[in-house]
């Protein structure tokens, strides 16, 4: 793959960049360059925001269309994305190391499903209601588009997380400036081509790949009305500070260190739970914010749980992300592998017991690989139990009873995901209700487009997906009649 671009998609046109700065995406499995794209600067952001501003302010434009008319465009965009499914899989997998088997599920069909879901909601969208006033007269309550949205997207699920922002924004009549991560830019160009192919009106979606400093400029831009960000908690705090000072609405989907609570009646037969367990604990090479990387196990079955997770992690095939047989691919960058390896070293130094993994796999000399790793006998206060590693590393923590398990689960600065594993779903539901987290599953976990997704505590502010995801892209106006 050697893909080269020399323009940005701004205002419905392919625009030359303001400078000759560039980004070279790298194949995570081979460490080879994949192409070259321009790197956005403040001047490029200015042009993109101006295009989005013009589109949202047009009295006869996108924001003033009937929602059902916007839904037709959204459906066309979903179709255009689906026509490029194979290319999306190839580009995402090559750039961030996501195994193609995962990319086929979550980076193609899933984003277009989110888009179609919000298109359906748009067709039913009520933008105004009239109610009697308590002091006489009538009151009209209108839901209007918030305006220009700065959408800042990470590298781990670039298309799915982009669509978490684009779909509700389009449904409500907003326009966007999308800033992809420098690590995953080639799929962003494919999205821009789909936007053009679908006939999305000029200025509704503008895409400018750029680095962190340019992203900070976008967040603080005076013509931006809302920020939607997915990424690290540290970056989210900085964005929140900027938006707080500007009194600018912001949605933040940040980090996690979720608990997977194994109850004493859980079925540990990997032939039955293996697929669900993988999706809840090690999906996308562990580079997933909601994963249950703190596994809480009852002392009465602790040895059995350790053996099951050790066998599970050790059975996974590690290899090139482009190989359909691969379960765990490389880390997205050399810097990310260094981070994961530093946490593995910390786990060893803290006295945790390594049961499998802990190094680099044999026979893979190129690519940023780390073996799936399991630590047993981990204290919940240990660094590897409290900090987000963002790699294929699990910490197994013993608990005494259910109350102790809930206490440990809640003893975290994060609160994004989680799971409860049990043979009794109603018992699992009761335990799930006690965990202080934005989302949690019983014997499975996957963010469903119909359900609100987001976290509490240091895992973020606001919600994406579900009907609730629309509210972050609307303002309320009251008219006294």
Tab-separated table of C-alpha atoms in Angstrom:
chain	number	residue	atom	x	y	z
A	1	UNK	CA	0.000	0.000	0.000
A	2	UNK	CA	1.365	3.395	-0.988
A	3	UNK	CA	-1.443	5.940	-0.851
A	4	UNK	CA	-0.657	9.610	-1.357
A	5	UNK	CA	-2.955	12.570	-0.946
A	6	UNK	CA	-2.160	16.247	-1.369
A	7	UNK	CA	-5.470	17.919	-0.463
A	8	UNK	CA	-8.043	18.218	2.320
A	9	UNK	CA	-11.789	17.757	1.943
A	10	UNK	CA	-13.188	21.156	2.934
A	11	UNK	CA	-16.435	22.791	1.889
A	12	UNK	CA	-17.289	20.014	-0.536
A	13	UNK	CA	-14.026	20.458	-2.446
A	14	UNK	CA	-10.522	19.052	-2.415
A	15	UNK	CA	-8.429	21.970	-1.149
A	16	UNK	CA	-4.650	22.364	-1.215
A	17	UNK	CA	-3.123	22.616	2.273
A	18	UNK	CA	-1.718	25.861	3.621
A	19	UNK	CA	1.780	24.384	4.109
A	20	UNK	CA	3.875	21.446	2.946
A	21	UNK	CA	3.777	19.698	6.325
A	22	UNK	CA	2.933	16.003	6.027
A	23	UNK	CA	1.997	12.842	7.931
A	24	UNK	CA	3.448	9.422	7.081
A	25	UNK	CA	1.159	6.618	8.300
A	26	UNK	CA	3.033	3.439	9.266
A	27	UNK	CA	1.988	-0.207	8.994
A	28	UNK	CA	1.813	-1.430	12.599
A	29	UNK	CA	2.500	-5.038	11.552
A	30	UNK	CA	5.542	-4.358	9.363
A	31	UNK	CA	6.765	-0.885	10.394
A	32	UNK	CA	6.716	0.130	6.713
A	33	UNK	CA	5.334	3.461	5.403
A	34	UNK	CA	1.835	3.276	3.950
A	35	UNK	CA	1.772	6.580	2.112
A	36	UNK	CA	1.757	10.319	2.672
A	37	UNK	CA	-0.942	12.871	3.494
A	38	UNK	CA	-0.807	16.585	4.315
A	39	UNK	CA	-0.848	17.684	7.953
A	40	UNK	CA	-3.381	20.331	8.830
A	41	UNK	CA	-2.352	23.655	10.329
A	42	UNK	CA	-4.266	26.489	11.949
A	43	UNK	CA	-4.911	28.056	8.551
A	44	UNK	CA	-6.464	24.800	7.301
A	45	UNK	CA	-8.643	24.607	10.389
A	46	UNK	CA	-9.776	28.189	9.795
A	47	UNK	CA	-10.920	27.272	6.294
A	48	UNK	CA	-12.692	24.124	7.477
A	49	UNK	CA	-14.489	25.914	10.312
A	50	UNK	CA	-15.497	28.728	7.931
A	51	UNK	CA	-16.995	26.160	5.545
A	52	UNK	CA	-18.896	24.476	8.369
A	53	UNK	CA	-20.057	27.872	9.670
A	54	UNK	CA	-21.342	28.937	6.252
A	55	UNK	CA	-23.251	25.670	5.874
A	56	UNK	CA	-24.913	25.885	9.276
A	57	UNK	CA	-25.780	29.587	8.922
A	58	UNK	CA	-27.361	29.286	5.466
A	59	UNK	CA	-31.082	30.117	5.979
A	60	UNK	CA	-32.070	27.554	3.358
A	61	UNK	CA	-29.244	25.153	4.096
A	62	UNK	CA	-28.617	21.930	5.986
A	63	UNK	CA	-29.583	23.070	9.473
A	64	UNK	CA	-32.955	24.273	8.206
A	65	UNK	CA	-33.812	21.190	6.174
A	66	UNK	CA	-36.578	18.933	7.332
A	67	UNK	CA	-35.002	16.085	9.349
A	68	UNK	CA	-36.420	13.487	6.945
A	69	UNK	CA	-34.573	15.172	4.075
A	70	UNK	CA	-31.318	15.002	6.043
A	71	UNK	CA	-32.044	11.315	6.705
A	72	UNK	CA	-32.063	10.609	2.968
A	73	UNK	CA	-28.531	12.001	2.690
A	74	UNK	CA	-27.417	9.983	5.708
A	75	UNK	CA	-28.708	6.775	4.136
A	76	UNK	CA	-26.836	7.569	0.928
A	77	UNK	CA	-23.677	8.117	2.941
A	78	UNK	CA	-24.153	4.753	4.671
A	79	UNK	CA	-24.463	3.120	1.242
A	80	UNK	CA	-21.306	4.876	0.029
A	81	UNK	CA	-19.410	3.674	3.100
A	82	UNK	CA	-20.599	0.109	2.579
A	83	UNK	CA	-19.372	0.169	-1.021
A	84	UNK	CA	-15.883	0.853	0.337
A	85	UNK	CA	-16.013	-1.747	3.118
A	86	UNK	CA	-13.045	-3.825	1.961
A	87	UNK	CA	-10.855	-0.739	1.602
A	88	UNK	CA	-11.815	0.520	5.046
A	89	UNK	CA	-10.841	-2.826	6.575
A	90	UNK	CA	-7.496	-2.891	4.810
A	91	UNK	CA	-6.562	0.688	5.679
A	92	UNK	CA	-7.619	0.632	9.318
A	93	UNK	CA	-6.021	-2.740	9.987
A	94	UNK	CA	-2.734	-1.736	8.389
A	95	UNK	CA	-2.510	1.553	10.262
A	96	UNK	CA	-3.469	0.646	13.835
A	97	UNK	CA	-2.931	-3.123	13.954
A	98	UNK	CA	-6.593	-4.028	14.387
A	99	UNK	CA	-7.063	-7.643	13.265
A	100	UNK	CA	-9.072	-7.748	10.042
A	101	UNK	CA	-11.603	-10.073	11.664
A	102	UNK	CA	-12.380	-7.295	14.149
A	103	UNK	CA	-12.207	-4.519	11.559
A	104	UNK	CA	-14.777	-6.276	9.367
A	105	UNK	CA	-17.258	-6.172	12.246
A	106	UNK	CA	-16.574	-2.839	13.893
A	107	UNK	CA	-15.002	-0.573	11.283
A	108	UNK	CA	-17.339	-1.190	8.330
A	109	UNK	CA	-20.818	-2.561	9.024
A	110	UNK	CA	-20.987	-0.984	12.471
A	111	UNK	CA	-20.375	2.672	11.416
A	112	UNK	CA	-22.925	2.486	8.608
A	113	UNK	CA	-25.407	0.848	11.000
A	114	UNK	CA	-24.960	3.784	13.402
A	115	UNK	CA	-25.570	6.194	10.528
A	116	UNK	CA	-28.740	4.403	9.441
A	117	UNK	CA	-29.943	4.215	13.037
A	118	UNK	CA	-29.710	7.991	13.401
A	119	UNK	CA	-31.271	8.494	9.974
A	120	UNK	CA	-34.275	6.550	11.269
A	121	UNK	CA	-34.361	8.694	14.415
A	122	UNK	CA	-34.176	11.839	12.284
A	123	UNK	CA	-37.320	10.816	10.417
A	124	UNK	CA	-39.185	10.768	13.730
A	125	UNK	CA	-37.488	13.842	15.200
A	126	UNK	CA	-39.788	16.410	16.790
A	127	UNK	CA	-38.117	19.795	16.785
A	128	UNK	CA	-40.843	21.876	18.447
A	129	UNK	CA	-43.740	21.526	20.856
A	130	UNK	CA	-46.258	23.973	22.280
A	131	UNK	CA	-47.465	23.832	25.859
A	132	UNK	CA	-49.724	26.058	27.974
A	133	UNK	CA	-47.943	28.616	30.097
A	134	UNK	CA	-48.418	28.624	33.863
A	135	UNK	CA	-48.748	32.422	33.770
A	136	UNK	CA	-51.018	32.537	30.740
A	137	UNK	CA	-50.408	32.312	27.027
A	138	UNK	CA	-48.522	29.513	25.310
A	139	UNK	CA	-44.914	28.406	25.220
A	140	UNK	CA	-43.134	27.042	22.168
A	141	UNK	CA	-40.100	24.904	22.981
A	142	UNK	CA	-37.769	24.388	20.026
A	143	UNK	CA	-34.846	22.006	19.605
A	144	UNK	CA	-32.328	23.655	17.303
A	145	UNK	CA	-28.915	22.473	16.052
A	146	UNK	CA	-26.060	23.415	18.360
A	147	UNK	CA	-24.114	24.544	15.258
A	148	UNK	CA	-20.537	23.788	14.242
A	149	UNK	CA	-19.082	20.681	15.899
A	150	UNK	CA	-15.381	19.975	16.358
A	151	UNK	CA	-15.099	16.176	16.256
A	152	UNK	CA	-11.746	14.846	17.463
A	153	UNK	CA	-11.259	11.134	16.946
A	154	UNK	CA	-8.620	8.652	18.241
A	155	UNK	CA	-6.800	5.925	16.366
A	156	UNK	CA	-8.158	2.772	18.005
A	157	UNK	CA	-11.609	2.612	16.329
A	158	UNK	CA	-11.304	5.519	13.899
A	159	UNK	CA	-14.397	4.953	11.769
A	160	UNK	CA	-16.758	3.720	14.468
A	161	UNK	CA	-15.875	6.605	16.770
A	162	UNK	CA	-16.057	9.139	13.947
A	163	UNK	CA	-19.588	7.970	13.220
A	164	UNK	CA	-20.531	8.264	16.913
A	165	UNK	CA	-20.168	12.004	16.265
A	166	UNK	CA	-21.107	12.457	12.617
A	167	UNK	CA	-24.405	10.539	12.766
A	168	UNK	CA	-26.181	12.430	15.585
A	169	UNK	CA	-24.714	15.728	14.394
A	170	UNK	CA	-26.106	15.195	10.895
A	171	UNK	CA	-29.472	14.050	12.216
A	172	UNK	CA	-29.916	17.252	14.227
A	173	UNK	CA	-28.699	19.600	11.489
A	174	UNK	CA	-25.181	20.379	12.723
A	175	UNK	CA	-22.067	20.634	10.597
A	176	UNK	CA	-18.664	19.220	11.493
A	177	UNK	CA	-14.946	19.653	11.290
A	178	UNK	CA	-13.471	16.190	11.826
A	179	UNK	CA	-9.859	15.893	12.998
A	180	UNK	CA	-8.617	12.318	12.666
A	181	UNK	CA	-5.621	11.076	14.623
A	182	UNK	CA	-2.282	11.218	12.765
A	183	UNK	CA	-1.976	7.437	13.204
A	184	UNK	CA	-5.146	6.729	11.195
A	185	UNK	CA	-5.487	9.160	8.314
A	186	UNK	CA	-5.885	6.957	5.242
A	187	UNK	CA	-9.331	5.717	6.261
A	188	UNK	CA	-10.350	9.338	6.845
A	189	UNK	CA	-9.697	10.071	3.169
A	190	UNK	CA	-11.815	7.095	2.234
A	191	UNK	CA	-14.603	8.582	4.357
A	192	UNK	CA	-14.192	11.928	2.613
A	193	UNK	CA	-14.565	10.181	-0.752
A	194	UNK	CA	-17.757	8.527	0.514
A	195	UNK	CA	-19.082	11.924	1.686
A	196	UNK	CA	-18.481	13.370	-1.768
A	197	UNK	CA	-19.960	10.303	-3.479
A	198	UNK	CA	-23.112	10.515	-1.353
A	199	UNK	CA	-23.741	14.132	-2.257
A	200	UNK	CA	-23.533	15.443	1.296
A	201	UNK	CA	-24.006	19.226	0.949
A	202	UNK	CA	-20.847	21.329	0.914
A	203	UNK	CA	-19.528	22.243	4.352
A	204	UNK	CA	-21.549	19.692	6.322
A	205	UNK	CA	-18.541	17.386	6.818
A	206	UNK	CA	-14.990	18.741	6.580
A	207	UNK	CA	-11.995	16.513	7.321
A	208	UNK	CA	-8.540	17.780	8.312
A	209	UNK	CA	-5.949	15.297	9.641
A	210	UNK	CA	-3.642	17.001	12.137
A	211	UNK	CA	-1.691	16.656	15.344
A	212	UNK	CA	-2.422	17.580	18.935
A	213	UNK	CA	-1.515	21.273	18.762
A	214	UNK	CA	-3.761	21.858	15.773
A	215	UNK	CA	-6.480	19.912	17.550
A	216	UNK	CA	-6.172	22.264	20.527
A	217	UNK	CA	-6.566	25.199	18.149
A	218	UNK	CA	-9.752	23.629	16.766
A	219	UNK	CA	-11.168	23.083	20.261
A	220	UNK	CA	-10.702	26.782	21.119
A	221	UNK	CA	-11.751	28.157	17.729
A	222	UNK	CA	-14.200	31.058	18.222
A	223	UNK	CA	-16.550	29.799	15.476
A	224	UNK	CA	-16.944	26.294	16.974
A	225	UNK	CA	-20.116	25.713	18.994
A	226	UNK	CA	-19.492	22.250	20.484
A	227	UNK	CA	-16.629	19.782	20.924
A	228	UNK	CA	-17.011	16.011	20.728
A	229	UNK	CA	-13.863	14.177	21.812
A	230	UNK	CA	-12.838	10.574	22.307
A	231	UNK	CA	-9.391	9.894	23.707
A	232	UNK	CA	-7.293	9.813	26.851
A	233	UNK	CA	-8.414	11.203	30.164
A	234	UNK	CA	-5.409	13.549	30.267
A	235	UNK	CA	-6.309	15.083	26.905
A	236	UNK	CA	-9.973	15.183	27.909
A	237	UNK	CA	-9.172	17.199	31.018
A	238	UNK	CA	-7.307	19.776	28.919
A	239	UNK	CA	-10.220	20.007	26.481
A	240	UNK	CA	-12.695	20.305	29.356
A	241	UNK	CA	-10.697	23.186	30.819
A	242	UNK	CA	-10.781	25.030	27.494
A	243	UNK	CA	-14.481	24.409	26.968
A	244	UNK	CA	-15.252	25.395	30.551
A	245	UNK	CA	-13.511	28.720	30.111
A	246	UNK	CA	-15.380	29.308	26.842
A	247	UNK	CA	-18.700	27.977	28.229
A	248	UNK	CA	-18.725	25.633	25.239
A	249	UNK	CA	-20.686	22.354	25.287
A	250	UNK	CA	-18.459	19.304	25.227
A	251	UNK	CA	-18.877	15.531	25.106
A	252	UNK	CA	-15.918	13.555	26.432
A	253	UNK	CA	-15.540	9.782	26.067
A	254	UNK	CA	-12.323	9.033	27.892
A	255	UNK	CA	-10.318	6.221	29.437
A	256	UNK	CA	-11.336	3.231	31.487
A	257	UNK	CA	-10.122	0.506	33.808
A	258	UNK	CA	-13.266	-1.535	33.982
A	259	UNK	CA	-13.954	-4.543	36.186
A	260	UNK	CA	-14.971	-7.964	34.913
A	261	UNK	CA	-16.656	-9.515	37.952
A	262	UNK	CA	-16.611	-13.303	37.876
A	263	UNK	CA	-19.268	-14.535	40.298
A	264	UNK	CA	-18.905	-17.833	42.130
A	265	UNK	CA	-21.493	-19.497	39.870
A	266	UNK	CA	-19.897	-18.427	36.565
A	267	UNK	CA	-19.490	-20.977	33.777
A	268	UNK	CA	-15.820	-20.878	32.804
A	269	UNK	CA	-16.119	-23.224	29.818
A	270	UNK	CA	-14.174	-21.297	27.178
A	271	UNK	CA	-15.989	-23.102	24.364
A	272	UNK	CA	-19.134	-21.338	25.601
A	273	UNK	CA	-17.866	-17.962	26.794
A	274	UNK	CA	-14.606	-17.535	24.874
A	275	UNK	CA	-15.953	-15.235	22.159
A	276	UNK	CA	-17.804	-13.008	24.604
A	277	UNK	CA	-14.848	-12.979	26.980
A	278	UNK	CA	-12.518	-11.896	24.198
A	279	UNK	CA	-14.784	-9.006	23.217
A	280	UNK	CA	-15.054	-7.865	26.826
A	281	UNK	CA	-11.385	-8.112	27.852
A	282	UNK	CA	-8.924	-8.180	24.926
A	283	UNK	CA	-10.736	-6.787	21.885
A	284	UNK	CA	-8.551	-4.896	19.385
A	285	UNK	CA	-5.307	-5.997	21.019
A	286	UNK	CA	-6.449	-4.541	24.336
A	287	UNK	CA	-6.550	-1.077	22.769
A	288	UNK	CA	-10.178	-0.469	23.718
A	289	UNK	CA	-11.370	1.953	26.382
A	290	UNK	CA	-14.229	-0.093	27.843
A	291	UNK	CA	-12.440	-3.426	28.348
A	292	UNK	CA	-12.704	-5.277	31.655
A	293	UNK	CA	-8.966	-5.530	32.284
A	294	UNK	CA	-9.426	-5.857	36.054
A	295	UNK	CA	-10.774	-9.378	36.497
A	296	UNK	CA	-12.310	-9.844	39.958
A	297	UNK	CA	-12.499	-13.496	40.967
A	298	UNK	CA	-13.938	-15.174	44.109
A	299	UNK	CA	-11.343	-16.673	46.419
A	300	UNK	CA	-13.378	-19.876	46.462
A	301	UNK	CA	-12.649	-20.379	42.734
A	302	UNK	CA	-9.603	-18.164	42.316
A	303	UNK	CA	-7.214	-20.867	41.098
A	304	UNK	CA	-9.788	-22.060	38.585
A	305	UNK	CA	-10.318	-18.527	37.261
A	306	UNK	CA	-6.573	-17.952	36.983
A	307	UNK	CA	-6.181	-21.184	35.041
A	308	UNK	CA	-9.081	-20.323	32.724
A	309	UNK	CA	-7.830	-16.829	31.887
A	310	UNK	CA	-4.271	-18.056	31.510
A	311	UNK	CA	-5.394	-20.722	29.061
A	312	UNK	CA	-7.641	-18.223	27.281
A	313	UNK	CA	-4.923	-15.607	26.771
A	314	UNK	CA	-2.330	-18.199	25.878
A	315	UNK	CA	-4.557	-19.730	23.194
A	316	UNK	CA	-4.902	-16.520	21.173
A	317	UNK	CA	-3.076	-16.270	17.867
A	318	UNK	CA	-0.722	-13.295	17.697
A	319	UNK	CA	0.277	-12.104	14.248
A	320	UNK	CA	-0.053	-9.755	11.312
A	321	UNK	CA	-3.243	-7.723	11.545
A	322	UNK	CA	-4.005	-8.536	7.915
A	323	UNK	CA	-4.166	-12.288	8.578
A	324	UNK	CA	-7.777	-13.469	9.109
A	325	UNK	CA	-6.514	-16.033	11.654
A	326	UNK	CA	-5.018	-13.359	13.927
A	327	UNK	CA	-6.720	-12.689	17.255
A	328	UNK	CA	-4.188	-10.199	18.618
A	329	UNK	CA	-2.239	-7.915	16.322
A	330	UNK	CA	0.450	-5.343	17.079
A	331	UNK	CA	0.167	-2.204	19.124
A	332	UNK	CA	-0.670	0.817	16.992
A	333	UNK	CA	2.688	2.544	17.464
A	334	UNK	CA	6.152	1.904	18.832
A	335	UNK	CA	5.373	4.420	21.568
A	336	UNK	CA	2.288	2.454	22.584
A	337	UNK	CA	4.261	-0.795	22.790
A	338	UNK	CA	6.817	0.930	25.017
A	339	UNK	CA	3.983	2.088	27.259
A	340	UNK	CA	2.508	-1.414	27.546
A	341	UNK	CA	5.909	-2.977	28.210
A	342	UNK	CA	6.610	-0.415	30.929
A	343	UNK	CA	3.408	-1.469	32.699
A	344	UNK	CA	4.338	-5.150	32.400
A	345	UNK	CA	7.669	-4.323	34.024
A	346	UNK	CA	5.824	-2.430	36.744
A	347	UNK	CA	3.567	-5.420	37.377
A	348	UNK	CA	6.596	-7.634	37.848
A	349	UNK	CA	8.263	-5.140	40.200
A	350	UNK	CA	5.081	-4.827	42.275
A	351	UNK	CA	5.151	-8.570	42.940
A	352	UNK	CA	2.251	-9.712	40.777
A	353	UNK	CA	2.513	-13.284	39.486
A	354	UNK	CA	2.918	-13.540	35.720
A	355	UNK	CA	1.004	-16.580	34.444
A	356	UNK	CA	1.378	-16.111	30.680
A	357	UNK	CA	2.898	-13.656	28.222
A	358	UNK	CA	4.966	-10.759	29.463
A	359	UNK	CA	7.199	-10.342	26.413
A	360	UNK	CA	7.311	-10.102	22.659
A	361	UNK	CA	6.199	-13.112	20.599
A	362	UNK	CA	8.835	-15.211	18.861
A	363	UNK	CA	9.178	-15.046	15.105
A	364	UNK	CA	7.763	-11.538	14.719
A	365	UNK	CA	10.833	-9.381	14.418
A	366	UNK	CA	9.039	-6.469	12.756
A	367	UNK	CA	5.857	-4.899	14.040
A	368	UNK	CA	4.954	-3.620	17.497
A	369	UNK	CA	3.811	-6.863	19.087
A	370	UNK	CA	3.201	-7.724	22.738
A	371	UNK	CA	2.109	-11.147	23.986
A	372	UNK	CA	-1.302	-11.365	25.666
A	373	UNK	CA	-0.341	-11.119	29.329
A	374	UNK	CA	-2.045	-12.212	32.545
A	375	UNK	CA	-1.014	-11.213	36.054
A	376	UNK	CA	-2.443	-13.085	39.058
A	377	UNK	CA	-2.392	-12.161	42.752
A	378	UNK	CA	-2.783	-8.478	41.913
A	379	UNK	CA	-3.703	-5.998	44.629
A	380	UNK	CA	-6.454	-3.612	43.531
A	381	UNK	CA	-4.245	-0.702	44.610
A	382	UNK	CA	-1.409	-1.765	42.321
A	383	UNK	CA	-0.474	0.488	39.410
A	384	UNK	CA	-1.440	-2.181	36.865
A	385	UNK	CA	-4.869	-2.406	38.503
A	386	UNK	CA	-5.522	1.331	38.667
A	387	UNK	CA	-4.004	2.857	35.514
A	388	UNK	CA	-5.184	2.316	31.954
A	389	UNK	CA	-2.569	0.261	30.091
A	390	UNK	CA	-4.322	0.112	26.691
A	391	UNK	CA	-2.789	-3.171	25.699
A	392	UNK	CA	-3.378	-6.943	26.067
A	393	UNK	CA	-2.705	-7.090	29.806
A	394	UNK	CA	-5.158	-8.483	32.383
A	395	UNK	CA	-4.929	-8.171	36.184
A	396	UNK	CA	-6.637	-10.922	38.223
A	397	UNK	CA	-7.737	-9.723	41.656
A	398	UNK	CA	-9.285	-11.960	44.356
A	399	UNK	CA	-12.351	-10.967	46.369
A	400	UNK	CA	-14.092	-12.412	49.440
A	401	UNK	CA	-17.822	-12.003	48.704
A	402	UNK	CA	-20.133	-10.046	46.413
A	403	UNK	CA	-20.010	-6.930	48.582
A	404	UNK	CA	-16.223	-7.049	48.402
A	405	UNK	CA	-16.359	-7.497	44.617
A	406	UNK	CA	-18.578	-4.434	44.222
A	407	UNK	CA	-16.314	-2.425	46.513
A	408	UNK	CA	-13.265	-3.346	44.430
A	409	UNK	CA	-15.062	-2.660	41.174
A	410	UNK	CA	-15.973	0.827	42.383
A	411	UNK	CA	-12.498	1.496	43.798
A	412	UNK	CA	-11.268	3.169	40.624
A	413	UNK	CA	-11.049	6.692	39.278
A	414	UNK	CA	-12.697	5.387	36.092
A	415	UNK	CA	-16.220	4.244	35.313
A	416	UNK	CA	-16.790	3.452	31.657
A	417	UNK	CA	-17.543	-0.246	31.134
A	418	UNK	CA	-17.630	-3.557	32.954
A	419	UNK	CA	-19.117	-7.032	32.948
A	420	UNK	CA	-20.598	-9.562	35.353
A	421	UNK	CA	-20.110	-13.271	34.577
A	422	UNK	CA	-22.662	-15.622	36.106
A	423	UNK	CA	-24.985	-18.548	35.424
A	424	UNK	CA	-27.861	-16.513	36.875
A	425	UNK	CA	-28.612	-13.454	34.677
A	426	UNK	CA	-30.936	-11.884	37.244
A	427	UNK	CA	-28.260	-12.149	39.907
A	428	UNK	CA	-25.822	-10.630	37.419
A	429	UNK	CA	-28.206	-7.758	36.746
A	430	UNK	CA	-28.524	-7.050	40.469
A	431	UNK	CA	-24.739	-6.895	40.833
A	432	UNK	CA	-24.425	-4.737	37.702
A	433	UNK	CA	-26.815	-2.189	39.210
A	434	UNK	CA	-24.383	-1.678	42.102
A	435	UNK	CA	-21.340	-0.871	39.971
A	436	UNK	CA	-20.627	2.835	39.507
A	437	UNK	CA	-20.096	2.873	35.750
A	438	UNK	CA	-21.701	4.284	32.642
A	439	UNK	CA	-22.166	0.915	30.938
A	440	UNK	CA	-21.980	-2.719	32.001
A	441	UNK	CA	-22.921	-6.088	30.537
A	442	UNK	CA	-24.008	-9.431	31.903
A	443	UNK	CA	-22.099	-12.300	30.239
A	444	UNK	CA	-21.369	-10.074	27.232
A	445	UNK	CA	-20.407	-6.548	26.295
A	446	UNK	CA	-20.726	-4.550	23.089
A	447	UNK	CA	-21.810	-0.910	22.710
A	448	UNK	CA	-25.217	-1.168	21.031
A	449	UNK	CA	-26.088	1.799	18.781
A	450	UNK	CA	-29.531	1.971	20.402
A	451	UNK	CA	-28.110	2.460	23.929
A	452	UNK	CA	-26.359	5.508	25.423
A	453	UNK	CA	-22.612	4.981	25.775
A	454	UNK	CA	-20.246	6.931	28.011
A	455	UNK	CA	-18.669	7.067	31.422
A	456	UNK	CA	-18.684	8.556	34.898
A	457	UNK	CA	-15.845	9.913	37.034
A	458	UNK	CA	-12.613	10.181	35.003
A	459	UNK	CA	-14.164	8.275	32.098
A	460	UNK	CA	-15.902	11.315	30.725
A	461	UNK	CA	-18.911	13.577	30.383
A	462	UNK	CA	-22.066	13.117	28.346
A	463	UNK	CA	-23.335	10.226	26.284
A	464	UNK	CA	-23.041	9.054	22.696
A	465	UNK	CA	-25.360	6.638	20.859
A	466	UNK	CA	-29.020	5.931	21.496
A	467	UNK	CA	-31.701	8.626	21.287
A	468	UNK	CA	-29.851	10.253	24.185
A	469	UNK	CA	-26.946	10.933	21.825
A	470	UNK	CA	-29.027	13.512	19.962
A	471	UNK	CA	-29.337	15.859	22.919
A	472	UNK	CA	-25.663	16.818	22.899
A	473	UNK	CA	-26.101	18.284	19.418
A	474	UNK	CA	-29.185	20.373	20.187
A	475	UNK	CA	-29.912	23.603	22.018
A	476	UNK	CA	-33.279	24.466	23.493
A	477	UNK	CA	-34.995	27.734	22.603
A	478	UNK	CA	-38.142	28.928	24.365
A	479	UNK	CA	-40.618	31.254	22.637
A	480	UNK	CA	-43.271	32.887	24.842
A	481	UNK	CA	-46.510	33.333	22.895
